[in-house]
mmCIF file of C-alpha atoms in Angstrom:
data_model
loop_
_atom_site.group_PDB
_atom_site.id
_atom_site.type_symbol
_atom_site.label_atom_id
_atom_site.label_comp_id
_atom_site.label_asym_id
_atom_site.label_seq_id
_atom_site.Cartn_x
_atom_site.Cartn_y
_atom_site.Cartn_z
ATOM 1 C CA UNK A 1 -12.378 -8.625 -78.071
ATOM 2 C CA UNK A 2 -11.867 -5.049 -77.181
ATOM 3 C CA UNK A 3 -11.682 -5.752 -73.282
ATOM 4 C CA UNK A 4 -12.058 -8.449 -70.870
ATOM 5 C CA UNK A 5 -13.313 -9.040 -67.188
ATOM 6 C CA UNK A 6 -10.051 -7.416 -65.969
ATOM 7 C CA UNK A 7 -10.459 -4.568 -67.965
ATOM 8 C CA UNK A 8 -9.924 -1.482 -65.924
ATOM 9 C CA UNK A 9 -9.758 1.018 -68.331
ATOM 10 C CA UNK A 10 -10.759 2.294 -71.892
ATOM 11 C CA UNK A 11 -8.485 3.515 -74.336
ATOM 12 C CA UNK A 12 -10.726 5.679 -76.737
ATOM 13 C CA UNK A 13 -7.905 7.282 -78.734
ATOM 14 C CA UNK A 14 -7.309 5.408 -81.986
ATOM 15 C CA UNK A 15 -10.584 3.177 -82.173
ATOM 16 C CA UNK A 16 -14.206 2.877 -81.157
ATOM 17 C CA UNK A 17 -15.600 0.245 -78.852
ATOM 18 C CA UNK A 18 -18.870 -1.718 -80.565
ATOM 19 C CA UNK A 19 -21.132 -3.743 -78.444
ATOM 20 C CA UNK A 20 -23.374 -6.685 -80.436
ATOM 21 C CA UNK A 21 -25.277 -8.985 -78.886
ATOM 22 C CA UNK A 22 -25.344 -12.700 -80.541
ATOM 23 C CA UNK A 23 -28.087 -14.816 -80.203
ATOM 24 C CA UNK A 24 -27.850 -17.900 -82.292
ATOM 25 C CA UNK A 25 -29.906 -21.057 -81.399
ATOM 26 C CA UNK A 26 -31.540 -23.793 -83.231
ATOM 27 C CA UNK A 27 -35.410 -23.563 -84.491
ATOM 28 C CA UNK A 28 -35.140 -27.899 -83.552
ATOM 29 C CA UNK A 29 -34.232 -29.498 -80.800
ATOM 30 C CA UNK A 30 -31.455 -30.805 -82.686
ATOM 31 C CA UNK A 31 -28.487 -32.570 -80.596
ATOM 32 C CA UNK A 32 -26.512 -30.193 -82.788
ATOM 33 C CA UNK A 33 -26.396 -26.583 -81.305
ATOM 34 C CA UNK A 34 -24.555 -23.664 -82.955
ATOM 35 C CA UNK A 35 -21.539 -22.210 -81.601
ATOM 36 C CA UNK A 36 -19.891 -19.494 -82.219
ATOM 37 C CA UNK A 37 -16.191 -19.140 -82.457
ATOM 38 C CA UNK A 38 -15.269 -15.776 -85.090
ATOM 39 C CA UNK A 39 -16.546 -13.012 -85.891
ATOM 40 C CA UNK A 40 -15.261 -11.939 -89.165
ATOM 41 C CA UNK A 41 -15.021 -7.466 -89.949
ATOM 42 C CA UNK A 42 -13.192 -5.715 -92.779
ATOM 43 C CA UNK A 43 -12.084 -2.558 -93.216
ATOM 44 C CA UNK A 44 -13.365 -0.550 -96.789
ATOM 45 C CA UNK A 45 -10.805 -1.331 -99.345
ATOM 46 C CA UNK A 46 -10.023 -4.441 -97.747
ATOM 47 C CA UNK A 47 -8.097 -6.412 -100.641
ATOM 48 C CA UNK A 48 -6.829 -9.690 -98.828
ATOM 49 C CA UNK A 49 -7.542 -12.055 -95.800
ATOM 50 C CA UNK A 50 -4.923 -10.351 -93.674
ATOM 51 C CA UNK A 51 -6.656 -7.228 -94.022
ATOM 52 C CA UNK A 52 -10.002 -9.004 -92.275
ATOM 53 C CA UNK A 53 -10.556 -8.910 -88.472
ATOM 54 C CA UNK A 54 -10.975 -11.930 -86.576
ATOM 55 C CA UNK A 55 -12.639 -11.153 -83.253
ATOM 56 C CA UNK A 56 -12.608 -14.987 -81.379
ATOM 57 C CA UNK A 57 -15.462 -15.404 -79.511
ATOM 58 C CA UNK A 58 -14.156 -17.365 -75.614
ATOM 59 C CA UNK A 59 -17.759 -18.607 -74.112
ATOM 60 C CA UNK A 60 -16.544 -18.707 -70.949
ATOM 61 C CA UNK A 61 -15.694 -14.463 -70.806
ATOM 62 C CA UNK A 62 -18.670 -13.676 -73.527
ATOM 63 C CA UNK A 63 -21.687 -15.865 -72.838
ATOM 64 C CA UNK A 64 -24.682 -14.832 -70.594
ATOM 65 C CA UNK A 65 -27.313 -16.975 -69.878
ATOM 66 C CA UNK A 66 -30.525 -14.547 -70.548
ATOM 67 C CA UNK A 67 -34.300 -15.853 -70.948
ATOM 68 C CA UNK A 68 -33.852 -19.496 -70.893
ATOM 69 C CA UNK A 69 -31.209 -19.550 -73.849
ATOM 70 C CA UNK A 70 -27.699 -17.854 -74.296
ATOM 71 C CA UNK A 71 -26.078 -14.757 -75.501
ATOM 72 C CA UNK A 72 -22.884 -13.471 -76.012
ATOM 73 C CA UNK A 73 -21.414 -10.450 -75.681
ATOM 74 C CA UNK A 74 -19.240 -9.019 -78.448
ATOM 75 C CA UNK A 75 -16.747 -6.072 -78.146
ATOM 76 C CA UNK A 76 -15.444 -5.072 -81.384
ATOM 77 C CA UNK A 77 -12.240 -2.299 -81.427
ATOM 78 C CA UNK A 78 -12.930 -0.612 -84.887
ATOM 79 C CA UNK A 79 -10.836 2.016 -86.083
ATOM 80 C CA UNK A 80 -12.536 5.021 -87.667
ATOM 81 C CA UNK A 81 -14.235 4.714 -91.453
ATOM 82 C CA UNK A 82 -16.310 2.105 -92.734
ATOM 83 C CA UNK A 83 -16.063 -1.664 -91.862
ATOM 84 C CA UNK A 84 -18.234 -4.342 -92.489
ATOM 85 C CA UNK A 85 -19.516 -6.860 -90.609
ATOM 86 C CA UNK A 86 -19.014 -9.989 -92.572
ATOM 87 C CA UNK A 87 -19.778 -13.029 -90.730
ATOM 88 C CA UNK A 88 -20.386 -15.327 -87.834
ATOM 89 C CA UNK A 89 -18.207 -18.642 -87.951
ATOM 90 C CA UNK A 90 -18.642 -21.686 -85.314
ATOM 91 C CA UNK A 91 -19.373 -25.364 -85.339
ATOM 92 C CA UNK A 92 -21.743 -27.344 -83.758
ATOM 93 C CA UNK A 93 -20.645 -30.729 -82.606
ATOM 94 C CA UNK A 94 -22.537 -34.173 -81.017
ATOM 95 C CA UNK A 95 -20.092 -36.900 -80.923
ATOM 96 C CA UNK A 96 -18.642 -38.011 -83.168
ATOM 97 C CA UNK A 97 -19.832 -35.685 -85.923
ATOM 98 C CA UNK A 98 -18.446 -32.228 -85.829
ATOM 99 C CA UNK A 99 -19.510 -29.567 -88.533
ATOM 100 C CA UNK A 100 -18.909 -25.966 -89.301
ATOM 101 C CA UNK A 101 -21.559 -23.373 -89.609
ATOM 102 C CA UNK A 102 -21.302 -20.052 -91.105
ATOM 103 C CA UNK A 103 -23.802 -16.820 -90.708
ATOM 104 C CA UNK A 104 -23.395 -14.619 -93.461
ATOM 105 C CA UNK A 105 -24.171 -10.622 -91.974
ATOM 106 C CA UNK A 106 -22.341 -8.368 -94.855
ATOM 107 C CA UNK A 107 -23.513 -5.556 -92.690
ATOM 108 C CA UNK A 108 -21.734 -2.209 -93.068
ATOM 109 C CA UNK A 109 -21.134 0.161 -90.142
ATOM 110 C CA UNK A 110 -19.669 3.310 -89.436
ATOM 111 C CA UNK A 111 -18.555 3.679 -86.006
ATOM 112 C CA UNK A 112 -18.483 7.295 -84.183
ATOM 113 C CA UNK A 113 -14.244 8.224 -83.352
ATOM 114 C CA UNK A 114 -13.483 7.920 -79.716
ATOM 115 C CA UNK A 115 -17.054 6.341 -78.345
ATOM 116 C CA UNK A 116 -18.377 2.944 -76.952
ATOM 117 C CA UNK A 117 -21.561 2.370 -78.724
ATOM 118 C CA UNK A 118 -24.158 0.050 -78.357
ATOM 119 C CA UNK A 119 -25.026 -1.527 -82.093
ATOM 120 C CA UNK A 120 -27.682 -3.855 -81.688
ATOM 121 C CA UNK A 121 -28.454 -7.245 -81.134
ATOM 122 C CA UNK A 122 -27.649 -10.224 -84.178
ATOM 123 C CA UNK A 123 -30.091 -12.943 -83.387
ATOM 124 C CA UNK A 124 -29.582 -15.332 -85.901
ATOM 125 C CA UNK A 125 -32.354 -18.812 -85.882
ATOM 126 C CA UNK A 126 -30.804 -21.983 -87.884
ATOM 127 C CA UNK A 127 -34.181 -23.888 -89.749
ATOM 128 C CA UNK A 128 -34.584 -25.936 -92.594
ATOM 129 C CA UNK A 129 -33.220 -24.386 -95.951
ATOM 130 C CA UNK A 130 -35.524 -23.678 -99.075
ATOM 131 C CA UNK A 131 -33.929 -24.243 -102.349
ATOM 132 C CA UNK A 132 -32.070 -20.932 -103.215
ATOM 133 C CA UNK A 133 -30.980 -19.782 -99.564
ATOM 134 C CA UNK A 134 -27.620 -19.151 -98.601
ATOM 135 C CA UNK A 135 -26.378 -22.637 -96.459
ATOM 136 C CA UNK A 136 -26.045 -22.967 -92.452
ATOM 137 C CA UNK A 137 -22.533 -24.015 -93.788
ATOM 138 C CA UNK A 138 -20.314 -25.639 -96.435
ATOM 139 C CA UNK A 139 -21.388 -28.699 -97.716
ATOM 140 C CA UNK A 140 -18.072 -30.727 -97.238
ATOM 141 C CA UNK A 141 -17.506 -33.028 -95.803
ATOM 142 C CA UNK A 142 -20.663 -34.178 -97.238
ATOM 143 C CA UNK A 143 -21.217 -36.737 -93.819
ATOM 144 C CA UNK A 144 -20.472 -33.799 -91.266
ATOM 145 C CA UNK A 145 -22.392 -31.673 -92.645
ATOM 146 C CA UNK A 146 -25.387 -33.108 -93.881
ATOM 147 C CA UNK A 147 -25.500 -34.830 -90.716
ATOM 148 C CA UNK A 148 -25.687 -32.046 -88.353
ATOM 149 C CA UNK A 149 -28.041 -30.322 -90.916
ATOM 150 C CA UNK A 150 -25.671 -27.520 -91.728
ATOM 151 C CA UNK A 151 -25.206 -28.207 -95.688
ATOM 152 C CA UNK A 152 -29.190 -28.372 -95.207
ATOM 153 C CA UNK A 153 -30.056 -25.612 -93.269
ATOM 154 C CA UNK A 154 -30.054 -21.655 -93.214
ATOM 155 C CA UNK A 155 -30.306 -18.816 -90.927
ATOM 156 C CA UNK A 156 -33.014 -16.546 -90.831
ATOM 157 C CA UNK A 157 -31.104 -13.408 -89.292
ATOM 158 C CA UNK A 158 -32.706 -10.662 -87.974
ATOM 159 C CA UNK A 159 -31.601 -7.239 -85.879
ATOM 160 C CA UNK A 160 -32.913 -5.674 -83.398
ATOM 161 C CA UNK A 161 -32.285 -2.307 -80.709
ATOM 162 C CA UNK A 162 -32.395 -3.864 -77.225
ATOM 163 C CA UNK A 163 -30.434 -1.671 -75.872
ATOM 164 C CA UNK A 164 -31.869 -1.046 -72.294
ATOM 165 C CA UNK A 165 -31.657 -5.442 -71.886
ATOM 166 C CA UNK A 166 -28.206 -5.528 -73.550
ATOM 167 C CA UNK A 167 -26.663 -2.872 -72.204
ATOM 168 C CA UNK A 168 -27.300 -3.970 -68.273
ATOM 169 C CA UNK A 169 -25.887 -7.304 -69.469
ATOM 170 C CA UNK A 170 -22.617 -5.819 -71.083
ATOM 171 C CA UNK A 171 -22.326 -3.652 -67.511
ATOM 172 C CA UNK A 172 -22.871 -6.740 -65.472
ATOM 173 C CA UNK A 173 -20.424 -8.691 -67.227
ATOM 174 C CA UNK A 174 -17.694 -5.855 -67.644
ATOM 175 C CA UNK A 175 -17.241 -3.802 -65.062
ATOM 176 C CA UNK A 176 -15.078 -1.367 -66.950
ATOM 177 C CA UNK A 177 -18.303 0.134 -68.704
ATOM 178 C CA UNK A 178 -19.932 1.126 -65.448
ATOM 179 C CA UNK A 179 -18.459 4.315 -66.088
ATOM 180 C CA UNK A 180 -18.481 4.865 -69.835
ATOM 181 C CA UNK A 181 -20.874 6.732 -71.766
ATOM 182 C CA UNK A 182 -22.675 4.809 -74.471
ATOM 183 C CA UNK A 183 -23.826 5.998 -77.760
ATOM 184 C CA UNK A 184 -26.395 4.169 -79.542
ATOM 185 C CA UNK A 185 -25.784 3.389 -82.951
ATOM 186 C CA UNK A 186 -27.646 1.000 -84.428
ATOM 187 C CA UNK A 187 -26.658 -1.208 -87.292
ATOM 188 C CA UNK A 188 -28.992 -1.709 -90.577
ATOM 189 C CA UNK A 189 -30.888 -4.061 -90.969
ATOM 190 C CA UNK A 190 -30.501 -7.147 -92.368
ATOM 191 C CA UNK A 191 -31.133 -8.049 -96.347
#
């Protein structure tokens, strides 16, 4: 992430600070609750894996508890031009079945040179899968995952401007933005 807890100051001069909120959760009261690890962003032009961002996700620093049910806090450093936001990887995990889940965003974004801006929040609701919806994740191994009901399941993703909620939340939990100025700049919405 783009700063920590520590953090004491910004460095604005060769990329742009994006704040996301992430709420993923479970429409069930599954044993099996998503978390997230990655958050996957490339570049335009991006023509192999090295090229793609991995922003790890620690929920210990970036998780707020926040209406009964948790968030985290995301702090992408983007470098000017176009990037897109590809995807949300984690697992979820009741022992002794462990299985990976996987939200596809494929959101492109623009972020303003030089600012901290506030994007949006990614809430993301894992629920039974119709027939030609993209999968909560891969369907190998077949036990894992069908188990956990991620080769089953989808994610109905939505986005959404919460930015007087989120933005107190990002302050509280980083000091370091107490005195920056933040944009809003919304992402699109989802398709």
């Amino acid at each position: 992430m783009a700063f920590n807890k520590q953090t004491t100051k910004l460095d604005l001069t060769l990329k742009s600070v994006v704040l996301v909120t992430l709420d993923i959760s479970r429409q069930d009261e599954s044993r099996f609750q998503p978390i997230p690890y990655n958050v996957f962003v490339s570049p335009a032009g991006a023509k192999t894996a090295k090229e793609i961002k991995s922003f790890k996700i620690n929920k210990k620093e970036d998780m707020v508890s926040a209406d009964g049910h948790s968030l985290y806090l995301l702090r992408l450093a983007l470098e000017p031009g176009q990037h897109t936001l590809r995807d949300v990887f984690g697992i979820a995990s009741a022992f002794p079945i462990n299985c990976v889940i996987d939200v596809p965003l494929l959101l492109d974004y623009v972020p303003t040179a030089g600012t901290v801006a506030y994007a949006g929040r990614i809430k993301a609701v894992w629920r039974k899968r119709d027939a030609n919806e993209f999968r909560a994740g891969p369907v190998i191994p077949l036990l894992d995952q069908g188990v956990c009901g991620a080769s089953g399941g989808t994610f109905d993703v939505a986005i959404s401007d919460e930015k007087e909620t989120d933005v107190a939340l990002f302050k509280q939990a980083f000091p370091v933005l107490n005195s920056a100025t933040i944009i809003s700049q919304p992402l699109p919405a989802f398709d």
